[in-house]
Amino acid sequence: MGTGHTVVYTADWKVSNPRPRDTSYSIYEPDYGWSDWNKLEMPALEKFEDCGAGSVQRYDKSDGTISLPVYYRSPGNGTTSSVTVIRCTFYNKKLQFLEQGNELHIDVPRGYGEPSLTHFKGNYYLTLRNDKQGYVTKSVDGLNFEEPKPWTFHDGEALGNYNTQQHWVTHSDGLFLVYTRIGADNDHVFRHRAPLFMAQVDPNSLRVIRKTEKILVPERGARLGNFGITDISPNETWITVSEWMQPSGVEKYGSDGSIFIARIHWDQPNKLFEIL
């Protein structure tokens, strides 16, 4: 199942606010391909009229339920978004809302957005996009999360990720974050969205272990902030991203719109990977 959200444009291809927005999903079957997309029906509450799951990571539980983080803009809040995790069931090819967790807010322009969720050794972890800096929080039940705190390195220094997404790479033996950040000789890159880094996360302190940081995809002037993560097998995980050739002139640093696949080969099999 692929999940995302709808986007409504004006006649001149601009996004205006407020706007209606829904979580959308499509089902893939090997014999038939991808189905037509459908909308997740949310409770008939005004605050969910602009609510979606764009650029998020969800967690599919062994009991068949789905933990899906969404972000939404309540009427009167302008462009400021809040985040919650909703629990869904999937039956007869239909995604259905069951319940929602606590609501996470921050009084910063545009609030929290593009949340990504994972589960590791008994806890749920949620990373959040924010205009000023990325945030992280955790939960025992996957619905009710602690107050988010800014991402930092293990020494307490700010991670430097801001105004773009971060996603999880989860192995049975370790928890990892993929992100972009300032401080990498990348002031010429839009919002410092390249190179693409990966590092291990201390699940207890919720801090990034600096000495484990590696560059997954190099910086060539273009931004790499929108990317996806897929577990291919117990021995391999892929991070896929394309060079976004904006603003004009980024090609002078070597970018050409290439698509990158960073392949992580695990020394030990990822026991979280299951073939259903």
PDB file of C-alpha atoms in Angstrom, residues 13-128:
ATOM      1  CA  TRP A  13      -1.016  26.055 -10.679  1.00  0.00           C
ATOM      2  CA  LYS A  14      -0.469  27.613  -7.292  1.00  0.00           C
ATOM      3  CA  VAL A  15      -1.323  26.268  -3.849  1.00  0.00           C
ATOM      4  CA  SER A  16      -3.603  28.529  -1.839  1.00  0.00           C
ATOM      5  CA  ASN A  17      -4.563  28.389   1.818  1.00  0.00           C
ATOM      6  CA  PRO A  18      -6.807  27.307   3.371  1.00  0.00           C
ATOM      7  CA  ARG A  19      -7.327  24.310   1.144  1.00  0.00           C
ATOM      8  CA  PRO A  20      -8.976  20.893   1.364  1.00  0.00           C
ATOM      9  CA  ARG A  21      -6.509  18.039   1.755  1.00  0.00           C
ATOM     10  CA  ASP A  22      -6.913  14.301   2.362  1.00  0.00           C
ATOM     11  CA  THR A  23      -4.762  11.261   3.006  1.00  0.00           C
ATOM     12  CA  SER A  24      -4.733   9.192  -0.167  1.00  0.00           C
ATOM     13  CA  TYR A  25      -3.725   5.579  -0.723  1.00  0.00           C
ATOM     14  CA  SER A  26      -3.375   3.003  -3.486  1.00  0.00           C
ATOM     15  CA  ILE A  27      -3.000  -0.784  -3.379  1.00  0.00           C
ATOM     16  CA  TYR A  28      -0.505  -2.763  -5.442  1.00  0.00           C
ATOM     17  CA  GLU A  29      -1.225  -6.339  -6.519  1.00  0.00           C
ATOM     18  CA  PRO A  30       1.326  -8.188  -8.681  1.00  0.00           C
ATOM     19  CA  ASP A  31      -1.318  -9.411 -11.117  1.00  0.00           C
ATOM     20  CA  TYR A  32      -3.098  -6.066 -11.499  1.00  0.00           C
ATOM     21  CA  GLY A  33      -0.633  -3.286 -10.682  1.00  0.00           C
ATOM     22  CA  TRP A  34      -1.617  -0.197  -8.679  1.00  0.00           C
ATOM     23  CA  SER A  35      -5.277   0.421  -7.951  1.00  0.00           C
ATOM     24  CA  ASP A  36      -7.060   3.732  -8.385  1.00  0.00           C
ATOM     25  CA  TRP A  37      -6.346   5.961  -5.407  1.00  0.00           C
ATOM     26  CA  ASN A  38      -8.827   6.436  -2.614  1.00  0.00           C
ATOM     27  CA  LYS A  39      -9.214   8.854   0.279  1.00  0.00           C
ATOM     28  CA  LEU A  40      -9.001   7.878   3.935  1.00  0.00           C
ATOM     29  CA  GLU A  41     -12.246   8.898   5.626  1.00  0.00           C
ATOM     30  CA  MET A  42     -11.420  10.898   8.753  1.00  0.00           C
ATOM     31  CA  PRO A  43     -13.808  11.844  11.582  1.00  0.00           C
ATOM     32  CA  ALA A  44     -16.151  14.645  10.531  1.00  0.00           C
ATOM     33  CA  LEU A  45     -14.198  17.281  12.421  1.00  0.00           C
ATOM     34  CA  GLU A  46     -13.430  20.719  11.058  1.00  0.00           C
ATOM     35  CA  LYS A  47      -9.771  20.458  12.062  1.00  0.00           C
ATOM     36  CA  PHE A  48      -9.245  17.535   9.659  1.00  0.00           C
ATOM     37  CA  GLU A  49     -10.452  19.342   6.531  1.00  0.00           C
ATOM     38  CA  ASP A  50      -6.798  20.068   5.671  1.00  0.00           C
ATOM     39  CA  CYS A  51      -5.095  16.840   6.773  1.00  0.00           C
ATOM     40  CA  GLY A  52      -2.766  14.467   4.944  1.00  0.00           C
ATOM     41  CA  ALA A  53       0.111  12.001   5.082  1.00  0.00           C
ATOM     42  CA  GLY A  54       2.462  13.475   2.499  1.00  0.00           C
ATOM     43  CA  SER A  55       6.158  12.519   2.775  1.00  0.00           C
ATOM     44  CA  VAL A  56       5.687  10.417   5.935  1.00  0.00           C
ATOM     45  CA  GLN A  57       6.779   6.956   7.052  1.00  0.00           C
ATOM     46  CA  ARG A  58       4.111   4.728   8.575  1.00  0.00           C
ATOM     47  CA  TYR A  59       4.450   1.559  10.671  1.00  0.00           C
ATOM     48  CA  ASP A  60       2.469  -1.585   9.792  1.00  0.00           C
ATOM     49  CA  LYS A  61       1.908  -3.714  12.891  1.00  0.00           C
ATOM     50  CA  SER A  62       1.860  -7.513  13.051  1.00  0.00           C
ATOM     51  CA  ASP A  63      -1.795  -7.449  14.185  1.00  0.00           C
ATOM     52  CA  GLY A  64      -2.787  -5.959  10.836  1.00  0.00           C
ATOM     53  CA  THR A  65      -3.342  -2.406  12.059  1.00  0.00           C
ATOM     54  CA  ILE A  66      -1.439   0.550  10.639  1.00  0.00           C
ATOM     55  CA  SER A  67       0.075   3.449  12.576  1.00  0.00           C
ATOM     56  CA  LEU A  68       0.005   6.416  10.235  1.00  0.00           C
ATOM     57  CA  PRO A  69       1.340   9.873  11.185  1.00  0.00           C
ATOM     58  CA  VAL A  70      -0.530  12.797   9.624  1.00  0.00           C
ATOM     59  CA  TYR A  71      -0.289  16.568   9.808  1.00  0.00           C
ATOM     60  CA  TYR A  72      -3.184  18.985   9.605  1.00  0.00           C
ATOM     61  CA  ARG A  73      -4.044  22.682   9.782  1.00  0.00           C
ATOM     62  CA  SER A  74      -7.007  23.653  11.904  1.00  0.00           C
ATOM     63  CA  PRO A  75      -9.167  26.601  10.796  1.00  0.00           C
ATOM     64  CA  GLY A  76      -7.810  29.861  12.162  1.00  0.00           C
ATOM     65  CA  ASN A  77      -4.221  28.590  12.420  1.00  0.00           C
ATOM     66  CA  GLY A  78      -3.183  29.843   8.985  1.00  0.00           C
ATOM     67  CA  THR A  79      -0.301  27.755   7.670  1.00  0.00           C
ATOM     68  CA  THR A  80       0.669  26.284  11.063  1.00  0.00           C
ATOM     69  CA  SER A  81       0.378  22.492  11.102  1.00  0.00           C
ATOM     70  CA  SER A  82       0.000  20.034  13.976  1.00  0.00           C
ATOM     71  CA  VAL A  83       0.821  16.315  14.008  1.00  0.00           C
ATOM     72  CA  THR A  84      -0.944  13.266  15.339  1.00  0.00           C
ATOM     73  CA  VAL A  85      -0.584   9.522  14.782  1.00  0.00           C
ATOM     74  CA  ILE A  86      -3.731   7.675  13.799  1.00  0.00           C
ATOM     75  CA  ARG A  87      -4.361   3.955  14.066  1.00  0.00           C
ATOM     76  CA  CYS A  88      -6.077   2.390  11.073  1.00  0.00           C
ATOM     77  CA  THR A  89      -7.277  -0.985   9.938  1.00  0.00           C
ATOM     78  CA  PHE A  90      -7.079  -2.358   6.423  1.00  0.00           C
ATOM     79  CA  TYR A  91      -9.988  -4.566   5.422  1.00  0.00           C
ATOM     80  CA  ASN A  92     -11.458  -5.464   2.049  1.00  0.00           C
ATOM     81  CA  LYS A  93      -8.901  -3.215   0.328  1.00  0.00           C
ATOM     82  CA  LYS A  94     -10.062  -0.209   2.354  1.00  0.00           C
ATOM     83  CA  LEU A  95      -8.071   1.840   4.840  1.00  0.00           C
ATOM     84  CA  GLN A  96     -10.273   2.801   7.809  1.00  0.00           C
ATOM     85  CA  PHE A  97      -9.708   5.173  10.738  1.00  0.00           C
ATOM     86  CA  LEU A  98      -9.867   3.641  14.232  1.00  0.00           C
ATOM     87  CA  GLU A  99      -8.446   6.211  16.669  1.00  0.00           C
ATOM     88  CA  GLN A 100      -5.956   9.021  17.034  1.00  0.00           C
ATOM     89  CA  GLY A 101      -3.220   9.801  19.548  1.00  0.00           C
ATOM     90  CA  ASN A 102      -2.294  13.038  21.264  1.00  0.00           C
ATOM     91  CA  GLU A 103      -1.781  16.180  19.198  1.00  0.00           C
ATOM     92  CA  LEU A 104       1.649  17.771  18.859  1.00  0.00           C
ATOM     93  CA  HIS A 105       1.835  21.541  18.388  1.00  0.00           C
ATOM     94  CA  ILE A 106       4.590  24.157  18.276  1.00  0.00           C
ATOM     95  CA  ASP A 107       4.234  27.932  18.068  1.00  0.00           C
ATOM     96  CA  VAL A 108       6.628  28.372  15.153  1.00  0.00           C
ATOM     97  CA  PRO A 109       5.688  29.380  11.587  1.00  0.00           C
ATOM     98  CA  ARG A 110       4.208  26.350   9.770  1.00  0.00           C
ATOM     99  CA  GLY A 111       4.447  24.210  12.944  1.00  0.00           C
ATOM    100  CA  TYR A 112       5.256  20.500  12.609  1.00  0.00           C
ATOM    101  CA  GLY A 113       5.021  18.625   9.303  1.00  0.00           C
ATOM    102  CA  GLU A 114       6.055  15.535   7.342  1.00  0.00           C
ATOM    103  CA  PRO A 115       6.281  13.245  10.397  1.00  0.00           C
ATOM    104  CA  SER A 116       7.957   9.848  10.067  1.00  0.00           C
ATOM    105  CA  LEU A 117       7.319   6.923  12.404  1.00  0.00           C
ATOM    106  CA  THR A 118       9.220   3.748  13.270  1.00  0.00           C
ATOM    107  CA  HIS A 119       9.304   1.082  15.975  1.00  0.00           C
ATOM    108  CA  PHE A 120      12.487  -0.165  17.612  1.00  0.00           C
ATOM    109  CA  LYS A 121      12.926  -2.465  20.614  1.00  0.00           C
ATOM    110  CA  GLY A 122       9.638  -1.705  22.311  1.00  0.00           C
ATOM    111  CA  ASN A 123       9.270   2.011  21.590  1.00  0.00           C
ATOM    112  CA  TYR A 124       7.887   4.122  18.776  1.00  0.00           C
ATOM    113  CA  TYR A 125       9.957   7.002  17.430  1.00  0.00           C
ATOM    114  CA  LEU A 126       8.641  10.017  15.556  1.00  0.00           C
ATOM    115  CA  THR A 127      10.740  12.595  13.704  1.00  0.00           C
ATOM    116  CA  LEU A 128       9.221  15.927  12.702  1.00  0.00           C
TER     117      LEU A 128
END
